[in-house]
Each structure stands twice: as C-alpha cells, then as structure tokens.
XYZ file of C-alpha atoms in Angstrom:
725
model
C -0.063 0.014 -0.048
C 2.884 2.409 0.802
C 5.992 2.901 -1.096
C 8.936 4.725 0.132
C 11.691 6.518 -1.621
C 14.575 8.351 -0.125
C 14.926 12.234 -1.156
C 18.262 12.633 -2.758
C 20.962 14.622 -1.076
C 23.059 17.558 -2.142
C 26.567 17.955 -1.173
C 28.261 21.359 -0.238
C 32.074 21.694 -0.065
C 33.400 24.383 2.199
C 37.039 24.674 1.774
C 38.970 26.719 4.302
C 41.624 28.699 2.132
C 44.195 30.670 3.937
C 44.119 34.068 2.246
C 46.710 36.491 3.339
C 49.320 34.030 4.460
C 52.443 33.809 2.541
C 54.141 31.398 4.629
C 53.322 28.721 7.327
C 55.560 28.470 10.485
C 55.597 25.018 12.269
C 55.331 25.085 16.047
C 55.506 22.383 18.639
C 51.843 22.865 19.646
C 49.805 23.163 16.457
C 52.336 22.474 13.580
C 51.484 25.838 12.012
C 52.182 29.370 13.296
C 49.277 31.818 12.626
C 49.793 35.365 12.375
C 45.828 36.251 12.873
C 42.363 35.129 11.892
C 41.938 33.838 8.391
C 38.752 34.131 6.327
C 36.963 30.877 5.235
C 36.274 30.645 1.472
C 33.409 28.554 0.646
C 33.522 26.481 -2.523
C 30.233 24.584 -2.977
C 29.427 21.455 -5.032
C 26.154 19.770 -5.754
C 26.646 16.088 -6.219
C 24.719 14.188 -8.888
C 21.214 13.398 -7.866
C 19.465 10.018 -8.237
C 15.808 9.574 -8.138
C 15.028 13.128 -7.172
C 11.215 13.440 -7.431
C 10.310 15.343 -10.515
C 8.313 18.162 -8.611
C 10.958 18.850 -5.968
C 12.558 22.104 -6.849
C 15.573 21.774 -4.748
C 19.043 22.427 -6.521
C 17.197 23.191 -9.597
C 16.930 19.885 -11.064
C 19.983 18.335 -9.148
C 22.587 19.910 -11.435
C 23.897 22.992 -9.663
C 23.121 26.025 -7.560
C 22.257 28.991 -9.490
C 23.379 32.654 -9.250
C 21.688 34.313 -6.413
C 21.173 31.295 -4.270
C 21.608 31.868 -0.574
C 22.531 29.631 2.369
C 22.740 30.370 6.057
C 25.849 28.965 7.949
C 26.586 28.662 11.562
C 29.966 27.749 12.679
C 30.730 26.657 16.267
C 34.555 27.003 16.752
C 36.393 25.086 19.599
C 39.356 26.907 20.668
C 42.718 25.478 22.108
C 41.781 26.467 25.497
C 38.696 24.488 25.378
C 36.268 27.535 24.920
C 33.732 28.002 22.200
C 32.823 30.873 19.924
C 30.156 31.005 17.245
C 29.967 32.820 13.968
C 27.158 33.351 11.401
C 27.393 33.997 7.653
C 24.841 34.503 4.855
C 26.419 33.355 1.491
C 25.222 34.196 -1.988
C 26.384 32.622 -5.217
C 27.671 35.399 -7.434
C 27.780 35.418 -11.131
C 31.402 34.541 -11.290
C 30.604 31.316 -9.321
C 32.085 32.439 -6.103
C 30.176 32.302 -2.840
C 30.482 35.602 -1.033
C 29.008 37.145 2.110
C 25.708 38.677 1.530
C 25.359 42.520 1.868
C 21.789 43.689 3.202
C 20.106 45.381 0.369
C 18.156 47.363 2.888
C 20.648 48.657 5.131
C 23.828 48.383 3.089
C 25.533 46.721 6.081
C 27.434 43.538 5.006
C 27.573 40.489 7.288
C 30.998 39.730 8.747
C 32.918 37.186 6.732
C 33.150 33.962 8.650
C 36.830 33.543 9.824
C 38.843 30.757 11.354
C 39.896 32.035 14.677
C 43.735 32.103 14.969
C 43.511 29.770 17.906
C 40.770 27.423 16.803
C 41.295 23.643 16.987
C 38.084 22.550 15.253
C 34.531 23.469 14.287
C 31.096 22.185 13.763
C 29.216 23.562 10.729
C 25.439 23.807 10.479
C 23.962 25.142 7.134
C 20.402 25.862 5.903
C 18.992 26.372 2.539
C 15.664 28.181 2.236
C 14.614 28.973 -1.291
C 12.388 31.942 -0.019
C 15.200 33.518 2.109
C 17.469 35.779 -0.053
C 19.270 37.890 2.429
C 20.865 38.216 5.821
C 18.761 36.775 8.524
C 18.220 39.264 11.028
C 15.854 37.514 13.528
C 13.535 35.058 11.940
C 11.934 33.976 8.687
C 8.848 31.787 8.466
C 6.913 30.116 5.690
C 3.806 28.035 5.338
C 4.217 24.616 3.746
C 1.791 25.327 1.131
C 4.392 27.450 -0.634
C 6.558 24.249 -1.158
C 4.338 23.552 -4.125
C 6.236 26.081 -5.985
C 9.436 26.555 -3.925
C 12.170 24.089 -2.953
C 11.667 22.526 0.328
C 14.109 23.493 3.242
C 17.546 21.629 3.410
C 19.963 21.177 6.303
C 23.413 20.043 6.497
C 25.673 19.427 9.611
C 29.323 18.254 10.112
C 31.305 17.961 13.302
C 35.000 18.073 14.260
C 36.286 19.686 11.093
C 40.020 20.558 12.051
C 41.355 23.908 11.554
C 41.908 24.887 7.941
C 40.340 21.553 6.802
C 37.980 21.008 4.059
C 34.169 21.327 4.988
C 32.044 18.649 3.151
C 28.416 18.997 3.805
C 25.747 16.650 2.570
C 22.415 18.284 2.494
C 19.355 16.345 3.716
C 15.473 17.367 3.329
C 13.989 18.686 6.482
C 10.302 17.800 5.195
C 8.512 14.559 4.705
C 6.698 13.961 1.426
C 3.345 12.159 1.213
C 1.693 11.548 -1.910
C -2.079 10.389 -2.016
C -3.705 8.776 -4.921
C -7.060 7.535 -5.911
C -8.681 10.765 -5.018
C -11.502 12.678 -6.975
C -10.157 13.665 -10.454
C -10.222 17.089 -11.976
C -9.653 18.833 -8.751
C -6.761 21.401 -8.714
C -5.715 21.088 -5.151
C -6.595 19.346 -1.808
C -5.951 20.306 1.780
C -4.538 18.018 4.564
C -5.798 18.816 7.986
C -5.382 17.205 11.440
C -5.400 18.352 15.135
C -2.332 20.330 16.052
C -0.944 20.264 12.394
C 2.521 22.068 11.891
C 1.743 23.753 8.720
C 4.771 26.159 8.547
C 8.415 26.218 9.374
C 10.588 28.915 10.904
C 14.407 29.718 10.889
C 15.405 31.865 13.792
C 18.664 33.750 14.439
C 19.745 34.553 17.859
C 22.949 36.508 17.808
C 25.011 34.029 15.731
C 23.071 30.892 16.447
C 20.551 29.376 14.081
C 17.554 27.335 15.050
C 14.975 25.609 12.686
C 11.600 24.299 13.645
C 8.268 23.263 12.258
C 5.449 25.342 13.657
C 1.752 25.895 13.594
C 0.968 29.136 11.671
C -0.530 32.038 13.478
C -2.448 35.022 11.945
C 0.775 36.562 10.736
C 1.394 33.764 8.362
C -2.294 32.782 7.537
C -4.593 35.746 8.436
C -8.047 34.569 9.316
C -7.425 31.068 7.878
C -7.571 27.500 9.220
C -4.538 25.435 9.648
C -3.768 23.164 6.932
C -1.222 22.175 4.227
C -2.313 22.531 0.777
C -1.225 20.164 -2.079
C -1.466 20.693 -5.715
C -3.093 18.162 -8.190
C -2.783 17.763 -11.921
C -6.434 16.575 -11.976
C -5.511 12.906 -12.003
C -6.515 11.994 -8.644
C -3.329 12.285 -6.776
C -1.741 15.111 -4.691
C 1.553 15.548 -3.001
C 1.931 17.192 0.442
C 5.168 18.505 1.989
C 4.973 17.996 5.687
C 6.667 18.260 8.965
C 7.964 14.968 10.050
C 5.501 13.233 12.500
C 2.316 11.182 13.019
C -0.192 11.258 10.247
C -2.202 8.109 11.213
C -5.379 10.219 11.516
C -5.956 12.979 8.952
C -8.630 14.735 6.954
C -8.134 15.136 3.248
C -10.461 18.119 2.302
C -11.289 19.902 -0.995
C -9.972 23.437 -1.165
C -10.981 25.781 1.679
C -11.642 22.954 4.025
C -14.638 21.395 2.343
C -15.116 18.006 3.747
C -14.101 14.989 1.746
C -12.161 12.082 3.351
C -11.442 11.344 7.012
C -8.471 8.694 7.379
C -8.162 6.991 10.751
C -5.817 4.571 12.310
C -3.304 4.412 9.507
C -0.478 2.768 11.262
C 1.946 2.946 8.497
C 1.606 6.807 8.612
C 2.285 6.971 12.365
C 6.001 8.130 11.983
C 6.701 9.878 8.682
C 10.442 10.729 8.592
C 12.334 13.696 7.227
C 13.895 12.965 3.774
C 11.587 10.181 3.024
C 8.729 9.997 0.379
C 5.558 7.977 0.997
C 2.815 7.088 -1.258
C -0.795 6.309 -0.117
C -3.371 4.637 -2.354
C -6.941 5.214 -1.395
C -8.965 2.236 -2.237
C -12.740 2.150 -2.385
C -14.449 0.683 0.550
C -11.513 0.745 2.821
C -12.593 0.440 6.413
C -10.460 3.405 7.700
C -11.472 5.861 4.941
C -14.723 7.782 5.553
C -15.874 9.863 2.606
C -18.106 12.806 3.588
C -21.466 13.049 2.012
C -23.278 16.137 0.677
C -25.067 16.772 3.937
C -21.845 16.834 5.943
C -20.330 19.497 4.057
C -22.903 22.025 5.232
C -22.286 23.471 8.837
C -25.022 23.889 11.176
C -26.908 26.900 9.976
C -27.910 27.879 13.479
C -24.184 27.761 14.850
C -23.068 31.409 14.953
C -19.647 30.728 16.657
C -17.641 31.113 13.726
C -19.626 33.839 11.884
C -17.857 36.912 10.721
C -19.927 40.058 11.426
C -19.998 42.754 8.598
C -20.975 46.178 8.680
C -22.395 48.159 5.633
C -19.069 49.408 4.441
C -17.669 45.892 4.429
C -20.765 44.427 2.730
C -20.706 46.782 0.084
C -16.804 46.234 -0.465
C -17.368 42.434 -0.601
C -20.074 42.549 -3.132
C -17.981 44.987 -5.197
C -15.014 42.508 -5.007
C -17.345 39.650 -6.192
C -18.466 41.849 -9.113
C -15.002 42.805 -10.063
C -13.476 39.412 -9.501
C -11.164 40.602 -6.717
C -10.186 39.111 -3.299
C -11.682 40.759 -0.214
C -10.239 40.909 3.305
C -12.487 42.358 6.131
C -11.417 45.539 8.151
C -10.318 43.156 10.936
C -8.009 41.342 8.435
C -10.052 38.255 7.923
C -10.045 36.910 4.309
C -13.630 36.750 3.158
C -13.340 36.355 -0.643
C -10.739 34.274 -2.368
C -10.181 34.060 -6.142
C -9.279 30.767 -8.105
C -9.442 29.584 -11.569
C -13.123 29.385 -11.432
C -14.090 32.664 -9.768
C -14.862 33.984 -6.432
C -14.794 31.655 -3.316
C -16.519 32.422 0.045
C -14.192 31.440 2.883
C -16.305 32.050 5.910
C -19.840 32.208 7.207
C -20.997 35.843 7.289
C -23.565 37.838 9.182
C -24.949 40.911 7.525
C -26.674 41.890 10.889
C -29.499 43.269 8.912
C -27.424 46.084 7.871
C -28.363 48.153 4.688
C -26.202 47.722 1.738
C -25.947 48.388 -1.941
C -26.386 45.168 -4.038
C -24.202 44.474 -7.124
C -25.032 42.720 -10.350
C -23.350 39.287 -10.816
C -22.044 39.593 -14.329
C -22.324 37.000 -17.077
C -19.432 34.563 -16.561
C -18.800 35.614 -12.991
C -18.947 32.804 -10.346
C -19.553 32.884 -6.717
C -18.791 29.540 -5.002
C -20.242 29.688 -1.522
C -18.036 26.841 -0.464
C -20.752 25.512 1.706
C -20.869 28.654 3.847
C -23.883 30.811 4.856
C -24.743 34.346 4.587
C -27.123 35.416 7.403
C -29.484 38.181 8.168
C -29.916 39.766 4.792
C -32.352 42.537 5.021
C -34.013 45.195 2.835
C -32.489 43.893 -0.506
C -31.721 40.997 -2.503
C -28.034 39.854 -2.412
C -27.515 40.812 -6.057
C -29.330 43.286 -8.071
C -29.367 40.997 -11.034
C -28.099 37.525 -11.750
C -26.368 36.822 -14.891
C -23.581 34.663 -13.541
C -23.289 31.473 -11.404
C -23.931 30.989 -7.692
C -23.386 27.619 -6.083
C -22.963 25.891 -2.698
C -24.417 28.996 -0.985
C -26.844 29.171 2.047
C -28.688 32.154 3.064
C -30.383 32.139 6.587
C -32.587 34.883 7.981
C -33.354 37.019 4.868
C -36.263 39.426 4.223
C -37.262 41.881 1.456
C -40.310 44.013 1.823
C -41.768 47.096 0.295
C -44.283 48.700 -1.912
C -44.331 48.977 -5.598
C -41.514 46.412 -6.173
C -41.935 44.753 -9.497
C -39.545 41.744 -8.775
C -38.309 40.415 -5.527
C -36.295 37.485 -3.954
C -33.535 37.139 -1.563
C -30.913 36.086 -3.984
C -31.872 38.450 -6.776
C -35.014 40.178 -8.045
C -34.482 38.570 -11.538
C -31.975 36.282 -13.407
C -31.155 36.221 -17.116
C -30.911 33.163 -19.319
C -27.197 32.817 -18.435
C -27.783 32.616 -14.744
C -27.122 29.354 -12.866
C -28.344 28.813 -9.281
C -26.833 25.597 -8.101
C -26.931 23.698 -4.610
C -28.365 26.429 -2.770
C -30.080 26.519 0.907
C -32.789 28.988 1.935
C -33.843 28.978 5.583
C -36.076 31.564 7.329
C -36.834 33.686 4.339
C -39.552 36.364 4.239
C -40.610 38.119 1.004
C -43.609 40.606 1.512
C -44.496 43.029 -1.202
C -47.503 45.286 -1.762
C -47.630 46.036 -5.530
C -48.938 49.311 -6.765
C -50.515 50.210 -10.241
C -50.516 48.183 -13.219
C -47.614 45.952 -14.712
C -46.286 42.657 -13.621
C -45.239 41.632 -10.022
C -42.870 38.605 -9.650
C -42.193 37.270 -6.111
C -40.239 34.185 -4.895
C -38.027 33.372 -2.004
C -35.197 32.891 -4.294
C -35.755 35.100 -7.182
C -38.676 36.923 -8.653
C -38.341 36.389 -12.390
C -35.880 33.680 -13.653
C -34.795 32.949 -17.051
C -31.855 30.875 -15.887
C -31.412 27.420 -14.371
C -32.119 26.594 -10.761
C -30.605 23.344 -9.660
C -30.723 21.765 -6.328
C -32.247 24.126 -3.790
C -33.178 22.976 -0.227
C -35.743 24.972 1.816
C -35.763 25.094 5.701
C -37.214 26.883 8.631
C -39.928 29.241 7.830
C -40.080 30.549 4.452
C -42.836 32.949 3.577
C -43.664 34.715 0.245
C -46.627 37.073 0.516
C -48.189 39.826 -1.766
C -51.061 41.901 -0.446
C -52.871 44.988 -1.793
C -56.563 46.148 -2.069
C -55.889 47.670 -5.491
C -53.925 45.569 -7.914
C -55.207 45.753 -11.417
C -51.870 44.252 -12.795
C -50.474 40.747 -13.154
C -49.035 38.922 -10.129
C -46.863 35.780 -10.282
C -46.012 34.430 -6.956
C -44.224 31.187 -5.960
C -42.678 29.723 -2.910
C -39.114 29.759 -4.805
C -39.588 31.754 -7.986
C -42.327 33.964 -9.262
C -42.095 33.555 -12.959
C -39.663 30.984 -14.564
C -38.743 30.740 -18.282
C -35.784 28.668 -17.541
C -35.446 25.376 -15.653
C -35.943 24.376 -11.977
C -34.944 20.933 -10.791
C -33.980 19.199 -7.451
C -35.903 21.433 -4.915
C -36.556 19.659 -1.706
C -36.821 20.296 2.095
C -33.640 20.666 4.227
C -32.631 17.439 5.836
C -32.553 18.361 9.378
C -34.362 17.945 12.703
C -36.250 21.497 12.443
C -39.691 21.619 10.984
C -40.126 23.302 7.672
C -42.994 25.671 7.053
C -43.415 27.086 3.509
C -46.228 29.631 2.952
C -47.318 31.327 -0.317
C -50.019 33.916 0.251
C -51.655 36.009 -2.102
C -54.227 38.633 -1.180
C -54.858 40.879 -3.970
C -58.193 42.611 -4.665
C -59.728 44.938 -7.261
C -61.224 48.250 -6.131
C -64.891 48.489 -5.987
C -66.574 48.796 -9.387
C -63.375 47.898 -11.205
C -65.153 45.898 -13.977
C -65.417 48.922 -16.501
C -62.035 50.307 -15.881
C -59.429 47.388 -16.137
C -58.567 45.008 -18.817
C -56.327 42.621 -16.775
C -55.783 41.253 -13.361
C -54.186 37.909 -13.367
C -52.880 35.970 -10.387
C -50.694 32.892 -10.788
C -49.951 31.387 -7.460
C -47.652 28.135 -6.751
C -45.981 26.586 -3.944
C -42.877 26.311 -6.140
C -43.415 28.777 -9.013
C -46.316 31.001 -9.957
C -45.950 30.967 -13.810
C -43.771 28.503 -15.490
C -42.959 28.671 -19.155
C -40.013 26.405 -18.764
C -39.290 23.081 -17.167
C -39.567 21.762 -13.653
C -38.449 18.267 -12.625
C -37.640 16.162 -9.566
C -38.878 18.765 -6.965
C -40.457 17.529 -3.753
C -42.405 20.304 -1.722
C -44.664 20.530 1.121
C -46.327 24.021 1.467
C -49.436 26.168 2.329
C -50.681 27.863 -0.868
C -53.415 30.295 -0.022
C -55.039 32.558 -2.537
C -58.410 32.638 -0.602
C -58.537 36.322 -0.245
C -57.777 37.143 -3.844
C -59.716 38.331 -6.930
C -58.250 37.535 -10.215
C -59.456 37.672 -13.938
C -57.215 34.556 -14.385
C -56.834 33.008 -10.917
C -54.537 30.036 -11.218
C -53.430 28.246 -8.108
C -51.355 24.943 -7.702
C -49.492 22.972 -5.266
C -46.373 23.271 -7.353
C -47.270 25.458 -10.311
C -49.876 28.154 -10.637
C -49.695 27.987 -14.433
C -47.657 25.576 -16.679
C -48.022 27.413 -20.007
C -46.508 26.163 -23.314
C -47.860 29.025 -25.376
C -49.591 32.220 -25.236
C -53.152 31.820 -24.314
C -55.201 31.644 -27.536
C -52.306 30.799 -29.767
C -52.873 26.955 -29.679
C -49.239 26.157 -30.279
C -47.594 23.730 -27.811
C -43.981 24.227 -26.728
C -41.682 21.125 -26.278
C -39.592 23.060 -23.873
C -42.305 23.281 -21.184
C -42.891 20.337 -18.979
C -43.254 19.062 -15.454
C -41.789 15.626 -14.287
C -40.702 13.420 -11.446
C -42.143 15.838 -8.775
C -44.182 15.393 -5.594
C -46.460 18.038 -4.038
C -47.830 17.648 -0.558
C -49.593 20.920 -0.237
C -52.710 22.552 1.313
C -53.982 24.581 -1.654
C -56.804 27.210 -1.623
C -57.713 29.004 -4.896
C -59.022 32.613 -5.243
C -62.056 34.085 -6.583
C -62.630 34.533 -10.444
C -63.514 38.223 -11.132
C -64.621 39.057 -14.602
C -63.878 42.391 -16.004
C -65.947 44.013 -18.813
C -62.852 44.721 -21.021
C -61.226 41.148 -20.854
C -61.559 38.416 -23.527
C -65.069 37.062 -23.308
C -65.736 39.052 -20.253
C -64.888 35.930 -18.296
C -63.228 35.166 -14.881
C -61.544 31.838 -14.330
C -60.289 30.256 -11.223
C -58.384 26.857 -11.634
C -56.964 25.255 -8.596
C -55.142 21.840 -8.520
C -52.796 19.726 -6.169
C -50.067 19.913 -8.715
C -50.868 22.590 -11.292
C -53.570 25.288 -11.519
C -53.615 25.406 -15.286
C -51.591 23.325 -17.686
C -51.960 24.988 -21.211
C -50.253 23.536 -24.026
C -47.341 22.141 -22.114
C -45.372 19.431 -23.670
C -45.805 16.983 -21.043
C -46.585 16.123 -17.348
C -45.118 12.813 -16.288
C -44.290 10.773 -13.002
C -45.673 13.183 -10.391
C -47.483 12.612 -7.225
C -50.114 14.972 -5.707
C -50.788 14.658 -2.026
C -52.118 17.045 0.629
C -55.475 18.675 0.165
C -57.218 21.039 -2.335
C -59.874 23.150 -0.830
C -63.037 24.456 -2.463
C -64.115 27.963 -2.172
C -66.769 27.543 0.585
C -64.225 29.487 2.878
C -66.261 32.403 1.609
C -69.516 32.744 3.488
C -72.535 32.205 1.221
C -70.147 31.612 -1.735
C -71.747 32.442 -5.076
C -69.559 32.595 -8.340
C -69.524 35.995 -9.894
C -71.541 36.029 -13.109
C -69.708 34.524 -16.115
C -66.963 33.062 -13.963
C -65.603 29.543 -14.297
C -64.283 27.386 -11.549
C -62.353 24.146 -11.759
C -60.661 22.294 -8.760
C -58.873 18.864 -9.068
C -56.636 16.575 -7.089
C -53.832 17.214 -9.648
C -55.027 19.882 -11.986
C -57.629 22.514 -12.086
C -57.680 22.361 -15.854
C -55.625 20.700 -18.605
C -55.959 22.213 -22.124
C -53.879 21.378 -25.216
C -54.353 18.332 -27.433
C -50.774 17.620 -27.763
C -49.978 17.557 -23.956
C -48.629 14.114 -22.817
C -49.840 13.377 -19.234
C -48.590 10.040 -17.766
C -47.651 8.527 -14.564
C -49.464 11.062 -12.517
C -50.829 9.747 -9.185
C -53.239 11.616 -7.184
C -53.449 10.719 -3.414
C -54.661 13.924 -1.800
C -57.994 14.896 -0.963
C -60.450 17.519 -2.071
C -62.327 19.178 0.766
C -65.362 21.353 -0.053
C -69.136 21.328 0.803
C -69.982 22.691 -2.661
C -72.086 20.471 -4.763
C -71.909 21.708 -8.317
C -75.370 21.659 -10.064
C -75.689 20.780 -13.818
C -75.927 24.280 -14.863
C -73.082 25.728 -12.582
C -69.748 26.924 -13.913
C -68.117 25.136 -10.920
C -66.225 21.705 -11.775
C -64.653 19.297 -9.478
C -62.643 16.248 -10.394
C -60.446 13.731 -8.685
C -57.827 14.238 -11.240
C -58.867 17.302 -13.006
C -61.586 19.862 -12.695
C -61.813 20.348 -16.399
C -59.850 18.767 -19.297
C -60.016 18.907 -22.988
C -59.729 15.121 -23.319
C -59.612 12.008 -21.285
C -56.422 11.624 -19.275
C -57.486 8.509 -17.184
C -55.117 6.121 -19.104
C -51.783 5.882 -17.656
C -52.666 7.895 -14.534
C -54.350 7.025 -11.196
C -56.528 8.433 -8.546
C -56.435 7.219 -4.819
C -58.458 9.966 -3.374
C -62.180 9.920 -2.583
C -65.091 12.283 -2.631
C -67.529 10.924 -5.021
C -66.315 12.959 -7.969
C -65.747 11.937 -11.434
C -62.137 11.523 -12.729
C -62.615 14.762 -14.574
C -65.207 17.369 -13.513
C -66.023 18.483 -17.076
C -64.573 16.609 -20.057
C -64.384 18.429 -23.397
C -66.548 21.149 -24.481
C -64.165 23.664 -22.992
C -62.022 26.512 -24.390
C -58.853 27.776 -23.083
C-alpha cells in the first residue's frame, strides 16, 4: 500500500583557504604558526542526484546552484583552551561562481565574513538552504508549507569536528517528509490536509550568531483568518503531494480546497511516523474500512451555529459585493479573508452575518462565479444579495433574509431577477420572508429565491419558515408568486426540504383585490400562485415540496393556483401552439391549496373570470408533458367564503392534480393523485363550478396511464371536453 523513496542529497563543499598567509611556521603545539584570523572561503558542489522527485525544486534539477542562491551558515569553533565561539554568515552565489558574504540590500551593512579564529582547533558547521530567504537573517523567517508546491523544500546539513583549515564537506538532507495520496477525486486542482495540531509552517530563527530551525503551527501573521492546513496541488489525475513536517499522520482529513469535507482517514499505522527526507505514497482504495468519505449533507455546517460567523457592517458588505462583481479578493477590516479567487471565480471563505445592515447590491455579471464553498450568509435585510443575476452562484446558504416594500416589481432574496445565462446551483434557503405590496398596473414577480428567472435553478433546499406574501386592495396588474420563483422561463430541478431536525413551514399567500366597481375600468388582473413557481414557461423536474398555498382572499380575472405551479404554459393563451420546452416531471407536491375568486372584467376576453386550482398545477396550457408526479395534501373548495356564489360569467375548476388541462398535444402520464378534495360545494348541472378527482376540467380523457387514490364521489374529470382555453 505504501511505497517509500529516499529524497536525494545535495553536497556542499566548504574549503578553508588561507588568504593573506604567505608562509606557514611550524610550532610544537599546532604545527602551524598563525599571524591572525583567516577568512573561510566557501566552495560548494552539488553532487549528482539520483531519483530526485520531479516536482522537487531543490538544487534546480539536481545539477548546480544558480546565481543568487543563498545559504545560512553557523559555525561553532572550539578553541585550543577548550572554550567555544560562534559565527554566522549568509552566503550568496555570485555571477562569477564565487560564494560571497551577502550584503543587506536594505541597510547596506554587510555581514561579517566567517573567519577561522587563529587559535581554533576544530569546528562544527550547520547550514540551511531556504529557497525563499534571499538575504541576511536578522531575527526570523517563516513560511507556510503550502508554498513548497512552487518552491524548494528546506535543506539542512551538519558536520562536526572539522580540524582547523580542513575542507568542510556537507551533505544536505531534506527537512520535510513528502506524502503522495492517490485515488482521489479527479479534475480537482488542489486538496488540503488537516489534522489536530498540524504544524503547517516552518521557521528559521537567528539569535545573535546561532540558528534554530523548527516546524510550527501558523498564526495570523502567516495565515490571516485562515484555518491551519497544508495544501497540495493536483494535476487533476486524482493524486496530490503534500510537503509535511515529520511526524504522526495516522489520523488525518483530506479536504477539498478551503476545507470542504471530503475524506477522513483513521488509524493508518503505516503513517504513524513519517520521517524527514522520506517520500511516502498512499493509495486510497474504495470501501477501505479506515477511509470515511463525507456526503453532501456533512459538508454543510449547522446554520444555527453562530460561533464562527464573521460580522460585517455596511461598508464591508458593499466592499465584499463589489469585489465579487469585479473578480477581486476581499479581506475584512479586521484582516479576515472573506473572498478568495481561484481559476473558476470568487470563493466564499467564511460564514457571514450581515446583521440586517443596509447595503448596495451589485449585479453578478455574465461569466462571474460565486462559490459559497458550503458557507452561509445570514441576516440579509431590505434587499436581495444581488441586484441582477447573470452569472453563477453555487454551494451557498442564506439564513434569515427578508425583502419587503411597496411598488416592487421583482423580489427574491438572491436577486430580483435572473437572465438566461444565470445558474443557481446547490443552494439553501432558511427563514426567508418576501412581503410586497404592488401598486398600479404592470407585472409583479415574487419568490423566496428570485422573482423572475430565465436561468437554471438546480438543487435548492428550503428550511425553517419560508414565507412569500403579496397583499394589496388595489391590484389591477398581473401577479406571479411562488414559494421559490415567481415566474420562470428557464429550468427548475432538485428542489426539496432541508434534511434536518427542524420543522419546515413554507407559505405562499396572495391577497390581491380589485377596487370596488373595477369591471369597467381594467382589462387585466391575473394571479398565478404556486407553492414552487407562479408561472412556468420552462421546465420543472425532480422537485419535492410541502407548502401552504393560499389565495383565498384574492380576486383575479385569471386566478390559477397550484401546489407546485400556478400555471404551466406552453404557449400564449389563445395561440394553440404547444412548446416542447415546457414540462413537469418526477415531482411530488404535498400541499394545502386554496384558490382565489374568479373576477370577470368588462374589458377582458369574453368578459370571463376563471379560477383553476389543482394539487399539482392550477392550469396546464399547451405544455409538452406532465409525467411521473404525485399529488398529495389537500385541495380546498371556495366555501371558505360565506354564502359563496360565483360571480356571473366566472368559471371554477378544482382537481386533485390539475384545475384545468388544455392542449391536445400534451402528454400526461404516470401522475398519481393521493390527496383529498375538501369542499361542501355540490356543483349543479348548470353551474360553472367543476370538481374532479384528477382534474376539474380537461379537453380530453387523461385516465389512461394515470391514477387516482383519493375519494369524494367525484368523477375522474369534472368536465370533459366542451371547453375552451
């Protein structure tokens, strides 16, 4: 399972050359008479390197040092009287191939050349090569081990009892151990290695003339606001190499970049003592008992845990959003890194708390990416996070968000609207409130995520209390309101409830009325209300939702209410041209659904009002298909209104799955109705009120291939055929 390979060694030859002596005088005690201290001239040689790992930058390929390379040398001289003295020198390889004492570029003060004391008997030499250290060491230099992906790892050499004037031959060894892990997820650029007490940095300290090297745990000066780890680069082939401090790595975590949970490795005895200068290879095998792979749920932290949240003020929020817009990194006023940049775009590094502060939202441009990195942004108030979504947001949670106001055309906590280029993927919304009072004519689109979406929504989990409300006593315009999206011409898939212990309550409430005597003044006043989306002219698939959808206090010329979708529209009403891009599939609705009141206006087509209410869809009009869906929950009649009597020239249709289906080319199959219809209304033969176990009204028989498991004594379809749109 493990393969070991010794790092190669580099040899350094220090020759003590007596410069300035023209003759040597023999003495009885030492054999040489010395007139004074003599400088030590260093001559270095890199021995041939065998088996040097290809990604090890030490010694520049194992051939030679290069001009500008620097080493730090400590010499402990033992004098003839038994005492010791210590010298330090910083040596740089010059363009002429000579090693010379390094002059400080900042101070202009040269280091003292290392000298053999005239009365020295022998010496011990210690030398360090740190690729990042290019000058005289004043006190300390430190580096995180991450940097060794692009730099040489540190080297050390020591030799003792070198006699006075003798050649000093040093063989350099690697201070790090090297661990290569293979069998990981492919196409990743990097991985992190984490464990308790990890030493993720190294330090070389100079105290007077003495040098001391150690592996350390990085602090804020080396890794501001970050978590301790060692990063390793990957070429995308599922393998990664880490340069580590020697030690015990029998219990480690391999994470994705920025600490996203991936693998936990436990009780790996063979990694219990990784030694300096040794290379190890670990192959991850599927199903290994000591390898635990994190699932999607484990990557998300507890949204209610505030211990690690970074609190931001208005200035910081604005600066962060501007950095995302511009593709820049962002560090908070306290020095905490918040936004990083990688090859894909912006990456959120911490859980954030906006503290309900006001801020100025920014557009997320086309092509821009925000990877939430499984973090939460909390307490967003007064505005959506972005003013317009044209880019991509993924792996982001929003907890405690609210948008409210009057005269707002589009509203959602992520953005008011999103273009066709937008992608919203793997998101979590918890405790979101959208409450708007529309004014005047025009269109109002409201959803917990976004109001009007032309893009792709993929994988959204809803939790806590999610409330989307529109309310006004004077709404002549059109309203599209959904639990997630108000109006969608793009795609929505993979919506579900959060998998935690907290109850989830989703409420979509529409209360929009016409002013008294409005019949002669207005030509429209449509209300599309859905637990998921109000008006869908795109696709919905693989969504599971439990919600209360309440339009009971609403008047609408076209009043379409559904557990999932208010209206699924494949063509403009009246055109009769179905669209292959409009469909609903693989979804489950367990909703309490109450429709609104049909309110005819004198200036509308045919002067009719229509109220269609269904457990899945209020009105399916020329959609391509509806397939493999389940409708549960309850669809309520309109007897919530005391002494309910339909307005003249108003049509009502309620059904376990559909209020009304219209469109000869629509394929409806695999729909199972299990919910109930609750109403005391008994339609008379001449009434315009229709109830069906499957659909209130339909243009053809859809009983083949679909099932009803509800009761109530109603027909499969309340009215079959003989209907117009």
